[in-house]
Short mmCIF file of C-alpha atoms and ligand atoms in Angstrom, two decimals:
data_model
loop_
_atom_site.label_atom_id
_atom_site.label_comp_id
_atom_site.label_asym_id
_atom_site.label_seq_id
_atom_site.Cartn_x
_atom_site.Cartn_y
_atom_site.Cartn_z
CA MET B 232 -93.15 -74.75 -20.42
CA PHE B 233 -89.59 -75.59 -21.03
CA ASP B 234 -89.47 -77.55 -23.89
CA GLN B 235 -90.35 -73.89 -25.78
CA PHE B 236 -85.91 -74.24 -25.48
CA ALA B 237 -84.20 -76.23 -28.23
CA LEU B 238 -82.45 -78.28 -25.26
CA HIS B 239 -81.22 -81.64 -25.08
CA GLU B 240 -83.67 -84.77 -24.30
CA ARG B 241 -81.38 -85.86 -21.36
CA LEU B 242 -81.44 -82.16 -20.09
CA LEU B 243 -85.55 -81.74 -20.39
CA LYS B 244 -85.54 -85.13 -18.52
CA ALA B 245 -83.87 -83.24 -15.70
CA VAL B 246 -85.92 -80.57 -15.55
CA ALA B 247 -89.15 -82.32 -16.33
CA GLU B 248 -87.86 -84.89 -12.30
CA LEU B 249 -86.84 -81.46 -10.85
CA LYS B 250 -91.16 -80.36 -10.68
CA PHE B 251 -89.40 -77.30 -12.99
CA VAL B 252 -92.86 -76.32 -14.82
CA GLU B 253 -92.16 -72.78 -16.06
CA PRO B 254 -89.24 -70.97 -16.69
CA THR B 255 -88.86 -67.71 -14.82
CA PRO B 256 -88.33 -64.76 -16.72
CA VAL B 257 -84.71 -64.66 -17.17
CA GLN B 258 -84.46 -68.34 -18.39
CA VAL B 259 -87.33 -66.89 -20.92
CA ALA B 260 -84.21 -64.02 -21.50
CA ALA B 261 -81.57 -65.91 -21.04
CA ILE B 262 -81.26 -69.68 -22.58
CA PRO B 263 -82.12 -69.24 -26.41
CA PRO B 264 -79.08 -66.67 -26.65
CA ALA B 265 -77.19 -68.28 -24.88
CA LEU B 266 -78.04 -71.63 -26.66
CA ASP B 267 -76.86 -69.92 -29.86
CA GLY B 268 -73.96 -69.17 -28.16
CA ARG B 269 -73.77 -65.10 -27.47
CA ASP B 270 -72.13 -64.04 -24.51
CA LEU B 271 -74.25 -62.59 -22.42
CA ARG B 272 -74.13 -59.63 -19.52
CA VAL B 273 -77.37 -60.47 -17.07
CA THR B 274 -78.50 -58.10 -14.12
CA ALA B 275 -80.85 -60.73 -12.05
CA GLN B 276 -81.02 -61.18 -8.80
CA THR B 277 -80.09 -64.34 -6.97
CA GLY B 278 -83.58 -66.85 -6.30
CA SER B 279 -84.58 -65.34 -9.85
CA GLY B 280 -83.74 -68.52 -10.96
CA LYS B 281 -79.86 -67.56 -12.68
CA THR B 282 -78.05 -70.52 -11.94
CA ALA B 283 -80.47 -72.89 -14.24
CA ALA B 284 -80.32 -69.96 -17.11
CA PHE B 285 -76.58 -70.31 -17.48
CA VAL B 286 -76.41 -73.91 -16.72
CA LEU B 287 -78.44 -75.46 -18.47
CA PRO B 288 -77.24 -73.79 -21.94
CA MET B 289 -73.80 -74.90 -20.30
CA LEU B 290 -74.49 -78.26 -20.09
CA ASP B 291 -76.43 -78.58 -23.52
CA ARG B 292 -73.27 -77.23 -25.36
CA LEU B 293 -71.11 -79.80 -23.65
CA ILE B 294 -74.05 -82.77 -24.44
CA GLY B 295 -74.07 -81.52 -27.75
CA ASP B 296 -69.97 -81.81 -28.41
CA ALA B 297 -69.55 -85.36 -27.12
CA GLN B 298 -65.09 -85.14 -27.92
CA PRO B 299 -63.13 -87.26 -26.08
CA ARG B 300 -62.54 -85.47 -22.26
CA VAL B 301 -59.31 -84.00 -21.39
CA ASP B 302 -59.34 -81.21 -20.12
CA VAL B 303 -62.13 -79.47 -18.25
CA ARG B 304 -64.99 -77.68 -20.54
CA ALA B 305 -66.69 -75.42 -18.44
CA LEU B 306 -65.50 -73.45 -15.49
CA ILE B 307 -67.93 -71.54 -13.22
CA LEU B 308 -66.82 -68.77 -10.98
CA LEU B 309 -68.54 -67.86 -7.56
CA PRO B 310 -67.62 -64.78 -4.98
CA THR B 311 -68.29 -67.40 -2.19
CA ARG B 312 -67.58 -71.29 -0.95
CA GLU B 313 -71.60 -71.32 -0.27
CA LEU B 314 -73.23 -69.80 -3.90
CA ALA B 315 -70.13 -72.45 -5.35
CA GLN B 316 -71.90 -74.89 -3.49
CA GLN B 317 -75.35 -74.75 -4.53
CA THR B 318 -74.42 -74.09 -7.79
CA LEU B 319 -72.91 -77.58 -7.62
CA LYS B 320 -75.28 -79.16 -6.45
CA GLU B 321 -78.13 -77.01 -8.87
CA VAL B 322 -75.35 -78.85 -12.16
CA GLU B 323 -75.09 -82.15 -10.63
CA ARG B 324 -79.08 -82.05 -10.67
CA PHE B 325 -79.25 -80.49 -14.33
CA SER B 326 -76.47 -83.41 -15.60
CA GLN B 327 -78.06 -86.28 -13.71
CA PHE B 328 -78.99 -88.29 -16.92
CA THR B 329 -75.55 -87.15 -18.70
CA PHE B 330 -72.00 -88.71 -18.20
CA ILE B 331 -70.87 -84.60 -17.51
CA LYS B 332 -69.24 -84.83 -14.41
CA SER B 333 -68.08 -81.27 -12.36
CA GLY B 334 -65.98 -80.69 -9.14
CA LEU B 335 -65.79 -77.80 -6.97
CA ILE B 336 -62.60 -76.09 -5.98
CA THR B 337 -63.29 -73.53 -2.74
CA GLY B 338 -61.10 -72.01 -0.09
CA GLY B 339 -61.55 -74.12 3.47
CA GLU B 340 -61.71 -77.72 1.49
CA ASP B 341 -58.20 -79.89 2.13
CA PHE B 342 -55.85 -78.69 -1.07
CA LYS B 343 -54.58 -82.28 -1.95
CA VAL B 344 -58.11 -83.80 -1.77
CA GLN B 345 -58.48 -80.92 -4.52
CA ALA B 346 -55.39 -81.61 -6.11
CA ALA B 347 -56.76 -85.41 -6.46
CA MET B 348 -59.94 -84.23 -8.00
CA LEU B 349 -58.51 -81.97 -10.72
CA ARG B 350 -56.56 -84.65 -11.81
CA LYS B 351 -59.79 -87.00 -12.87
CA VAL B 352 -60.30 -83.59 -15.03
CA PRO B 353 -63.65 -82.90 -14.26
CA ASP B 354 -66.39 -81.66 -17.00
CA VAL B 355 -67.49 -78.41 -15.24
CA LEU B 356 -65.08 -76.65 -13.19
CA ILE B 357 -67.09 -74.82 -10.54
CA GLY B 358 -64.67 -72.68 -7.61
CA THR B 359 -63.95 -69.75 -5.84
CA PRO B 360 -61.00 -67.64 -7.67
CA GLY B 361 -59.04 -67.32 -4.37
CA ARG B 362 -58.20 -70.89 -4.32
CA LEU B 363 -58.61 -71.84 -8.08
CA ILE B 364 -55.88 -69.29 -8.23
CA GLU B 365 -53.70 -71.02 -6.08
CA HIS B 366 -54.19 -74.33 -8.11
CA LEU B 367 -52.93 -72.87 -11.07
CA ASN B 368 -49.83 -71.87 -9.24
CA ALA B 369 -49.08 -75.06 -7.73
CA GLY B 370 -49.53 -76.49 -11.78
CA ASN B 371 -52.85 -78.22 -11.09
CA LEU B 372 -55.19 -76.64 -12.91
CA VAL B 373 -55.46 -76.47 -16.85
CA LEU B 374 -57.73 -74.01 -18.76
CA LYS B 375 -56.48 -74.00 -21.95
CA ASP B 376 -59.36 -76.41 -23.20
CA VAL B 377 -62.21 -74.70 -21.45
CA GLU B 378 -64.80 -73.90 -23.52
CA VAL B 379 -67.35 -71.70 -21.82
CA VAL B 380 -66.80 -69.52 -18.96
CA VAL B 381 -69.43 -68.59 -16.35
CA LEU B 382 -68.86 -65.32 -14.17
CA ASP B 383 -71.67 -65.85 -11.27
CA GLU B 384 -72.03 -62.24 -8.90
CA ALA B 385 -69.53 -60.82 -10.70
CA ASP B 386 -70.05 -57.55 -9.51
CA ARG B 387 -69.60 -58.89 -5.69
CA MET B 388 -66.83 -61.13 -6.82
CA LEU B 389 -65.26 -57.33 -7.25
CA ASP B 390 -66.42 -56.57 -4.42
CA MET B 391 -64.37 -58.79 -2.57
CA GLY B 392 -61.18 -58.40 -4.07
CA PHE B 393 -61.18 -60.66 -6.57
CA ALA B 394 -60.67 -58.83 -9.72
CA GLU B 395 -57.16 -59.43 -10.72
CA ASP B 396 -57.66 -63.17 -10.18
CA VAL B 397 -60.89 -63.50 -11.67
CA GLN B 398 -59.24 -61.79 -14.79
CA ARG B 399 -56.24 -64.34 -14.66
CA LEU B 400 -58.24 -67.07 -14.89
CA VAL B 401 -60.61 -65.94 -17.64
CA GLY B 402 -57.30 -65.05 -19.16
CA GLU B 403 -55.73 -68.64 -18.97
CA CYS B 404 -59.47 -69.75 -20.93
CA ALA B 405 -57.69 -68.36 -23.87
CA LYS B 406 -59.95 -70.54 -26.59
CA ARG B 407 -63.04 -70.09 -24.69
CA GLN B 408 -66.13 -69.90 -27.17
CA GLN B 409 -68.85 -67.58 -24.55
CA THR B 410 -68.62 -66.48 -21.53
CA LEU B 411 -71.62 -65.52 -19.31
CA LEU B 412 -71.60 -62.52 -17.01
CA PHE B 413 -73.98 -62.85 -14.29
CA SER B 414 -74.60 -60.03 -11.54
CA ALA B 415 -77.30 -59.07 -9.09
CA THR B 416 -76.51 -55.45 -9.42
CA SER B 417 -76.04 -52.91 -12.11
CA GLY B 418 -72.29 -52.32 -10.73
CA GLY B 419 -69.89 -49.43 -11.15
CA ALA B 420 -66.59 -48.97 -12.92
CA GLY B 421 -65.24 -51.83 -12.29
CA LEU B 422 -67.73 -54.33 -13.55
CA ARG B 423 -68.17 -52.24 -16.66
CA GLU B 424 -64.54 -52.77 -17.30
CA MET B 425 -64.43 -56.14 -16.69
CA VAL B 426 -67.42 -56.35 -18.83
CA GLY B 427 -65.50 -54.19 -21.44
CA LYS B 428 -62.45 -57.47 -20.99
CA VAL B 429 -63.84 -60.58 -20.89
CA LEU B 430 -67.25 -60.47 -22.48
CA ARG B 431 -67.13 -60.61 -26.65
CA ASP B 432 -69.98 -58.26 -28.09
CA PRO B 433 -72.51 -59.39 -25.49
CA LEU B 434 -76.23 -58.90 -25.52
CA HIS B 435 -77.14 -57.16 -22.08
CA LEU B 436 -80.14 -58.40 -20.43
CA GLN B 437 -81.68 -56.73 -17.14
CA LEU B 438 -83.98 -58.86 -15.13
CA ASN B 439 -84.84 -57.05 -11.84
CA ARG B 440 -85.04 -53.15 -12.60
CA VAL B 441 -85.49 -51.39 -9.68
CA SER B 442 -89.08 -51.04 -10.30
CA GLU B 443 -89.89 -55.45 -9.96
CA LEU B 444 -88.99 -54.97 -6.45
CA ASN B 445 -91.53 -57.16 -4.84
CA GLU B 446 -94.79 -55.42 -4.52
CA GLY B 447 -96.02 -57.87 -1.92
CA THR B 448 -93.31 -56.73 0.18
CA ARG B 449 -94.59 -53.67 3.08
CA GLN B 450 -91.19 -51.38 3.22
CA GLN B 451 -91.23 -49.51 6.85
CA ILE B 452 -88.83 -47.47 8.78
CA ILE B 453 -88.37 -46.37 12.19
CA THR B 454 -86.33 -44.18 13.06
CA ALA B 455 -83.96 -44.68 16.49
CA ASP B 456 -81.93 -43.02 18.72
CA HIS B 457 -78.75 -44.89 19.06
CA PRO B 458 -77.99 -48.81 18.35
CA ALA B 459 -78.89 -49.69 22.22
CA HIS B 460 -82.03 -48.40 20.76
CA LYS B 461 -82.39 -50.13 17.80
CA GLU B 462 -81.57 -53.47 18.89
CA GLN B 463 -84.39 -53.15 21.61
CA LEU B 464 -86.39 -52.51 18.45
CA VAL B 465 -85.46 -55.77 16.59
CA GLN B 466 -85.93 -57.76 19.85
CA TRP B 467 -89.38 -56.53 20.23
CA LEU B 468 -89.89 -56.75 16.09
CA LEU B 469 -88.55 -60.46 15.90
CA ALA B 470 -91.29 -60.97 19.42
CA ASN B 471 -94.13 -59.48 17.75
CA GLU B 472 -94.47 -59.46 14.27
CA THR B 473 -95.51 -62.99 12.52
CA TYR B 474 -93.03 -63.81 10.13
CA GLN B 475 -91.39 -67.64 8.89
CA LYS B 476 -87.72 -66.44 8.46
CA ALA B 477 -85.80 -63.78 9.66
CA VAL B 478 -83.06 -61.64 8.33
CA ILE B 479 -81.39 -58.63 9.94
CA PHE B 480 -79.10 -57.10 8.43
CA THR B 481 -75.76 -55.28 9.53
CA ASN B 482 -73.45 -53.36 7.62
CA THR B 483 -69.97 -54.10 9.87
CA ARG B 484 -69.50 -57.96 11.24
CA ALA B 485 -68.49 -56.46 15.03
CA GLN B 486 -72.27 -55.08 14.76
CA ALA B 487 -73.52 -58.53 13.76
CA ASP B 488 -71.93 -59.77 16.63
CA ARG B 489 -73.25 -57.44 19.04
CA LEU B 490 -76.63 -57.75 18.25
CA TYR B 491 -76.09 -61.55 18.16
CA GLY B 492 -74.84 -61.90 21.53
CA HIS B 493 -77.95 -59.14 22.72
CA LEU B 494 -79.97 -61.85 20.56
CA VAL B 495 -79.05 -65.09 22.16
CA ALA B 496 -79.05 -63.35 26.06
CA SER B 497 -82.34 -62.98 25.73
CA ASP B 498 -83.21 -66.32 24.52
CA MET B 499 -83.65 -66.39 21.16
CA LYS B 500 -82.69 -69.20 18.66
CA VAL B 501 -80.19 -67.12 16.33
CA PHE B 502 -77.44 -67.82 13.71
CA VAL B 503 -75.14 -65.02 12.62
CA LEU B 504 -73.26 -65.22 9.14
CA HIS B 505 -70.24 -62.89 8.83
CA GLY B 506 -66.51 -62.80 7.15
CA GLU B 507 -65.29 -64.31 9.81
CA LYS B 508 -67.56 -67.47 10.00
CA ASP B 509 -65.86 -70.45 9.27
CA GLN B 510 -66.95 -73.08 6.54
CA LYS B 511 -68.69 -75.37 9.23
CA GLU B 512 -70.77 -72.53 11.04
CA ARG B 513 -71.95 -71.66 8.05
CA LYS B 514 -73.17 -74.89 7.06
CA LEU B 515 -75.12 -75.55 10.02
CA ALA B 516 -76.85 -72.14 9.95
CA ILE B 517 -78.03 -72.39 6.37
CA ASP B 518 -79.25 -76.19 7.46
CA ARG B 519 -80.93 -74.76 10.80
CA LEU B 520 -82.57 -72.04 8.70
CA LYS B 521 -83.65 -74.26 6.12
CA GLN B 522 -84.81 -76.63 8.31
CA GLY B 523 -86.73 -74.26 10.05
CA GLY B 524 -84.93 -74.87 13.63
CA VAL B 525 -83.73 -71.60 13.80
CA LYS B 526 -86.37 -68.59 12.42
CA VAL B 527 -83.35 -65.70 12.71
CA LEU B 528 -80.20 -65.13 11.11
CA VAL B 529 -78.30 -62.13 11.77
CA ALA B 530 -76.27 -61.36 8.44
CA THR B 531 -73.55 -58.89 6.70
CA ASP B 532 -74.11 -58.44 3.46
CA VAL B 533 -71.45 -60.57 1.78
CA ALA B 534 -71.59 -63.69 3.97
CA ALA B 535 -75.84 -63.49 3.01
CA ARG B 536 -74.73 -63.15 -1.02
CA GLY B 537 -76.38 -66.81 -2.08
CA LEU B 538 -78.42 -67.20 0.15
CA ASP B 539 -81.54 -68.62 -1.19
CA ILE B 540 -84.00 -69.76 1.96
CA GLU B 541 -87.34 -70.19 1.48
CA GLY B 542 -90.01 -68.24 3.74
CA MET B 543 -87.94 -65.50 3.77
CA ASP B 544 -90.45 -62.42 4.97
CA LEU B 545 -88.69 -60.47 7.42
CA VAL B 546 -85.99 -58.05 6.80
CA ILE B 547 -84.83 -55.63 8.70
CA ASN B 548 -81.78 -53.27 7.73
CA PHE B 549 -79.95 -53.28 11.18
CA ASP B 550 -77.78 -50.50 9.80
CA MET B 551 -79.33 -49.07 6.20
CA PRO B 552 -76.82 -50.62 2.89
CA ARG B 553 -74.42 -47.82 1.68
CA SER B 554 -76.47 -48.04 -2.05
CA GLY B 555 -80.04 -48.58 -3.90
CA ASP B 556 -79.26 -52.07 -5.06
CA GLU B 557 -77.73 -53.17 -2.04
CA TYR B 558 -81.38 -52.35 -0.54
CA VAL B 559 -83.08 -53.95 -3.44
CA HIS B 560 -80.69 -56.95 -2.99
CA ARG B 561 -81.49 -57.52 0.22
CA VAL B 562 -85.26 -56.43 0.44
CA GLY B 563 -85.80 -58.90 -3.04
CA ARG B 564 -85.13 -61.81 -0.46
CA THR B 565 -88.56 -61.22 1.01
CA GLY B 566 -92.03 -61.80 -0.57
CA ARG B 567 -91.79 -64.26 -2.97
CA ALA B 568 -93.14 -65.54 -5.62
CA GLY B 569 -96.23 -63.44 -5.08
CA ALA B 570 -96.18 -63.90 -1.06
CA GLU B 571 -96.00 -61.35 1.48
CA GLY B 572 -92.85 -59.61 2.61
CA LEU B 573 -92.51 -57.26 5.24
CA ALA B 574 -89.15 -55.08 4.89
CA ILE B 575 -87.48 -52.72 8.03
CA SER B 576 -85.11 -50.14 8.40
CA LEU B 577 -83.72 -48.83 11.72
CA ILE B 578 -83.07 -45.10 10.62
CA CYS B 579 -80.64 -42.94 13.40
CA HIS B 580 -79.95 -39.99 12.53
CA THR B 581 -76.57 -40.95 10.59
CA ASP B 582 -79.09 -43.26 7.96
CA TRP B 583 -81.36 -40.60 7.35
CA ASN B 584 -79.56 -39.22 4.31
CA LEU B 585 -78.67 -42.44 2.63
CA MET B 586 -82.77 -43.10 3.39
CA SER B 587 -83.89 -40.38 1.80
CA SER B 588 -81.68 -41.21 -1.34
CA ILE B 589 -82.17 -44.67 -1.48
CA GLU B 590 -86.22 -43.18 -2.00
CA ARG B 591 -85.86 -41.01 -4.40
CA TYR B 592 -83.94 -44.20 -5.81
CA LEU B 593 -86.77 -46.45 -5.61
CA LYS B 594 -89.50 -43.58 -6.15
CA GLN B 595 -91.22 -44.55 -3.49
CA ARG B 596 -92.12 -43.23 -0.13
CA PHE B 597 -91.16 -45.49 2.96
CA GLU B 598 -93.75 -46.42 5.54
CA ARG B 599 -93.42 -44.62 8.72
CA ARG B 600 -93.98 -46.43 11.95
CA VAL B 601 -93.89 -46.14 15.17
CA VAL B 602 -92.94 -48.61 18.17
CA LYS B 603 -95.25 -48.04 21.11
CA GLY B 604 -93.37 -47.90 24.18
CA LEU B 605 -90.42 -47.80 22.09
CA LYS B 606 -90.47 -44.14 20.44
CA GLY B 607 -86.62 -42.86 20.78
CA SER B 608 -86.39 -38.44 20.58
CA TYR B 609 -84.58 -38.85 16.72
CA GLN B 610 -87.72 -38.70 14.87
CA GLY B 611 -86.03 -37.46 12.10
CA PRO B 612 -84.61 -34.20 10.56
CA LYS B 613 -86.19 -31.17 11.77
CA ASN B 614 -85.77 -29.45 8.69
CA LEU B 615 -85.79 -31.34 5.22
CA LYS B 616 -84.44 -30.00 1.69
CA ALA B 617 -87.22 -31.10 -0.92
CA SER B 618 -84.76 -33.96 -1.64
CA GLY B 619 -86.42 -34.97 1.60
CA LYS B 620 -82.68 -35.16 2.91
CA ALA B 621 -81.27 -33.54 6.49
CA ALA B 622 -81.38 -29.52 6.02
CA GLY B 623 -78.59 -27.34 7.37
CA THR B 624 -76.23 -30.21 8.29
CA LYS B 625 -73.12 -29.21 5.72
CA LYS B 626 -70.47 -27.69 7.46
CA LYS B 627 -70.95 -23.70 7.18
CA LYS B 628 -68.50 -22.09 4.62
CA VAL B 629 -65.15 -20.22 6.68
CA GLU B 630 -65.76 -16.33 6.47
CA LYS B 631 -63.82 -15.05 3.82
CA LYS B 632 -61.12 -12.79 5.03
CA LYS B 633 -61.62 -9.17 5.02
CA GLY B 634 -60.52 -7.78 2.08
CA VAL B 635 -58.97 -10.98 -0.08
CA GLU B 636 -60.55 -12.67 -2.63
CA LYS B 637 -61.01 -16.72 -1.74
CA LYS B 638 -59.63 -18.06 -5.51
CA ALA B 639 -60.21 -21.63 -6.30
CA LYS B 640 -56.95 -23.55 -5.87
CA PRO B 641 -55.05 -24.77 -8.93
CA ALA B 642 -55.67 -28.10 -9.65
CA ALA B 643 -52.09 -28.66 -10.18
CA LYS B 644 -51.45 -27.62 -6.80
CA ARG B 645 -53.02 -31.19 -5.86
CA PRO B 646 -49.60 -33.30 -4.46
CA LYS B 647 -49.03 -35.97 -7.19
CA ASN B 648 -49.81 -39.21 -4.92
CA ALA B 649 -52.84 -37.70 -3.50
CA ARG B 650 -56.74 -39.36 -3.80
CA ARG B 651 -59.43 -38.18 -5.37
CA GLU B 652 -62.10 -38.20 -3.88
CA PRO B 653 -64.65 -40.57 -6.26
CA SER B 654 -67.12 -39.18 -7.78
CA PRO B 655 -71.00 -40.13 -6.57
CA VAL B 656 -72.23 -42.41 -8.54
CA VAL B 657 -75.79 -41.65 -10.17
CA SER B 658 -78.38 -44.39 -10.14
CA GLN B 659 -80.13 -46.27 -12.28
CA ASP B 660 -82.89 -43.67 -13.21
CA GLY B 661 -80.58 -40.75 -13.26
CA MET B 662 -82.11 -38.76 -10.08
CA ALA B 663 -80.74 -39.36 -6.90
CA PRO B 664 -76.69 -39.23 -6.78
CA LEU B 665 -76.10 -42.35 -4.12
CA LYS B 666 -73.12 -42.79 -3.00
CA ARG B 667 -70.67 -45.34 -4.64
CA ARG B 668 -70.83 -48.66 -3.19
CA LYS B 669 -67.80 -49.13 -0.81
CA PRO B 670 -66.09 -52.72 -0.52
CA ALA B 671 -68.00 -54.72 2.17
CA ALA B 672 -66.61 -54.08 5.31
CA ASP B 673 -67.09 -58.11 5.58
P1 AMP E 43 -81.59 -69.01 -8.00
O1 AMP E 43 -82.10 -67.83 -8.55
O2 AMP E 43 -80.77 -69.92 -9.24
O3 AMP E 43 -80.65 -69.07 -7.26
O4 AMP E 43 -82.32 -70.29 -7.97
C1 AMP E 43 -83.29 -70.03 -6.96
C2 AMP E 43 -84.15 -71.14 -6.93
O5 AMP E 43 -85.32 -71.73 -7.83
C3 AMP E 43 -83.29 -72.53 -6.89
O6 AMP E 43 -83.65 -73.56 -5.60
C4 AMP E 43 -83.94 -73.46 -7.87
O7 AMP E 43 -83.74 -74.54 -8.01
C5 AMP E 43 -85.33 -72.82 -8.02
N1 AMP E 43 -86.42 -72.60 -10.00
C6 AMP E 43 -85.00 -71.86 -10.43
N2 AMP E 43 -85.43 -72.29 -11.65
C7 AMP E 43 -87.12 -72.30 -11.35
C8 AMP E 43 -88.39 -72.95 -12.24
N3 AMP E 43 -88.02 -72.63 -13.39
N4 AMP E 43 -89.20 -73.26 -11.69
C9 AMP E 43 -89.05 -73.52 -10.20
N5 AMP E 43 -88.26 -73.61 -9.77
C10 AMP E 43 -87.03 -73.08 -10.01
#
């Protein structure tokens, strides 16, 4: 029950109005320390109820301390417009019985209209870093009185290249009393650096451990010969599987567009979302999916971030995601709240080793599946190493020249500005070294 939390009665009234009965695990873990004023670093996925976990304590602070309003008092930074819009809605719903006003600043909207909104000084400002920086540079934004800063999907903001902007914006909030950082994955060195720079003695709450990948979700792989073969498989799966809504992930925009074209040509109602789609197209896609007019979405990871659409029970990985965390994030959308879900990854020879690393990361073996009539010639590597990866794929060492002893090159010979290969990232359980997550191709 929400009344276990020491929240202001007007917030509890809003929670009741929204028919939230039981708090979710992230809310149980994060709300009490956030109400105590602690800085938090929370690892939790979209769909976990994380928004309420930071919005409720933030609003509680703003209600509790009824000072005359002169400047923005809370700042929420997010990576995408949709996520910012969804968060604004959530803030408005929770603050409906208070006098707290919120405002939204994202790219793709009229700059002057936004500047006028800022002149009215909302209590809570929600936005994406790029456009907020533009307003800061234009002198439209004063953040010196901000008391609470929230960085939501911080890992994704870093992936999208917002590290500097985020740090600058947080730096402007010099008098802040609390900073709450949420990320969907455990992130890499960039996230650790940001945590070190912006949080003070944070409490680390980890809610989406890999072992919590939904038990109601079956995970399968189907081997494929090439992208065109994968397209045929997708078409077959969409026509033959039972699902309410499906999302197909590709690693690149170009592939998302190709697959979309292919599906539309075969008369399917589909939407595609990637970084080049404008605000209108994204809104339309999300609305149609929510209303159920369209059942299938083709998306890249960045575009699908923050989407919370009920009934997504089929996930197809057209390309294998580049890290175990990203896999969990994609597949974690299915089978929520006890519902059944199905995740199918299409595996060409280029996907195999990644798939095998992810199996080791999850300590699971994906079910092997064959689609009758569409069985290709590639069935996985002929020889496997103990790790499950393809054997004999490494380049052979160059034969030593007769009589010449092979010497290791001294490191000092590296040209001064040569880039080092990044060292592989070791997964959370320290088992399988996984590829470092590249910035999203989107
Ligand atoms: P989020 O992870 O914050 O994007 O939330 C996912 C969805 O769950 C949103 O539609 C929330 O309104 C909803 N939600 C969050 N907390 C609860 C709760 N305790 N009970 C019911 N629904 C919730």
